[in-house]
Coordinates of C-alpha atoms in Angstrom, one line a residue:
M1327 CA 12.7 -25.9 14.1
I1328 CA 15.6 -24.2 15.8
H1329 CA 14.0 -20.8 15.2
L1330 CA 11.1 -21.8 17.5
G1331 CA 13.1 -22.6 20.6
D1332 CA 16.1 -24.3 22.2
A1333 CA 18.5 -26.2 20.0
N1334 CA 18.8 -29.1 22.4
D1335 CA 15.0 -29.4 22.6
A1336 CA 14.8 -29.4 18.8
L1337 CA 17.4 -32.2 18.6
D1338 CA 15.6 -34.2 21.3
R1339 CA 12.3 -33.9 19.4
A1340 CA 14.0 -34.6 16.1
A1341 CA 15.4 -37.9 17.4
R1342 CA 11.8 -39.0 18.1
T1343 CA 10.4 -37.8 14.8
D1344 CA 9.4 -40.4 12.2
T1345 CA 10.6 -38.9 8.8
T1346 CA 9.7 -42.0 6.7
G1347 CA 6.7 -40.3 5.1
L1348 CA 8.4 -37.1 4.2
S1349 CA 9.1 -36.1 0.6
P1350 CA 12.7 -35.9 -0.4
E1351 CA 12.5 -32.1 -0.3
R1352 CA 10.9 -32.0 3.2
H1353 CA 13.4 -34.6 4.4
A1354 CA 16.3 -32.5 3.1
R1355 CA 14.9 -29.4 4.9
F1356 CA 14.5 -31.4 8.1
L1357 CA 18.2 -32.5 7.9
V1358 CA 19.3 -28.9 7.2
G1359 CA 17.4 -27.8 10.3
M1360 CA 19.0 -30.4 12.4
A1361 CA 22.4 -29.3 11.1
H1362 CA 21.6 -25.8 12.2
A1363 CA 20.4 -27.0 15.6
H1364 CA 23.7 -29.0 16.1
A1365 CA 25.8 -26.0 15.1
H1366 CA 23.8 -23.7 17.5
A1367 CA 24.1 -26.2 20.4
Q1368 CA 27.8 -26.5 19.8
R1369 CA 28.3 -22.7 19.7
R1370 CA 26.3 -22.3 22.9
A1371 CA 28.2 -25.0 24.7
R1372 CA 31.5 -23.5 23.7
G1373 CA 30.4 -20.0 24.8
D1374 CA 29.2 -21.5 28.2
A1375 CA 32.5 -23.2 28.6
L1376 CA 34.5 -20.0 27.9
A1377 CA 32.3 -18.0 30.3
S1378 CA 33.0 -20.4 33.2

C-alpha cells in the first residue's frame, strides 16, 4: 500500500478498511504494510521538522 503513494493517504484509507474477511496471512500482510506506512510518515515528519 505504501509503495503506491503517500503514507498518510495509505493510513487514512487503512482506517476505513474492513479487514474482517481477510485470511490470517493477508491480515498480517496488511498490518505489516501499515507499520511501514507509520514508519515512513514519521520519518517524513521528522525530516520536514528538521528542514524548517
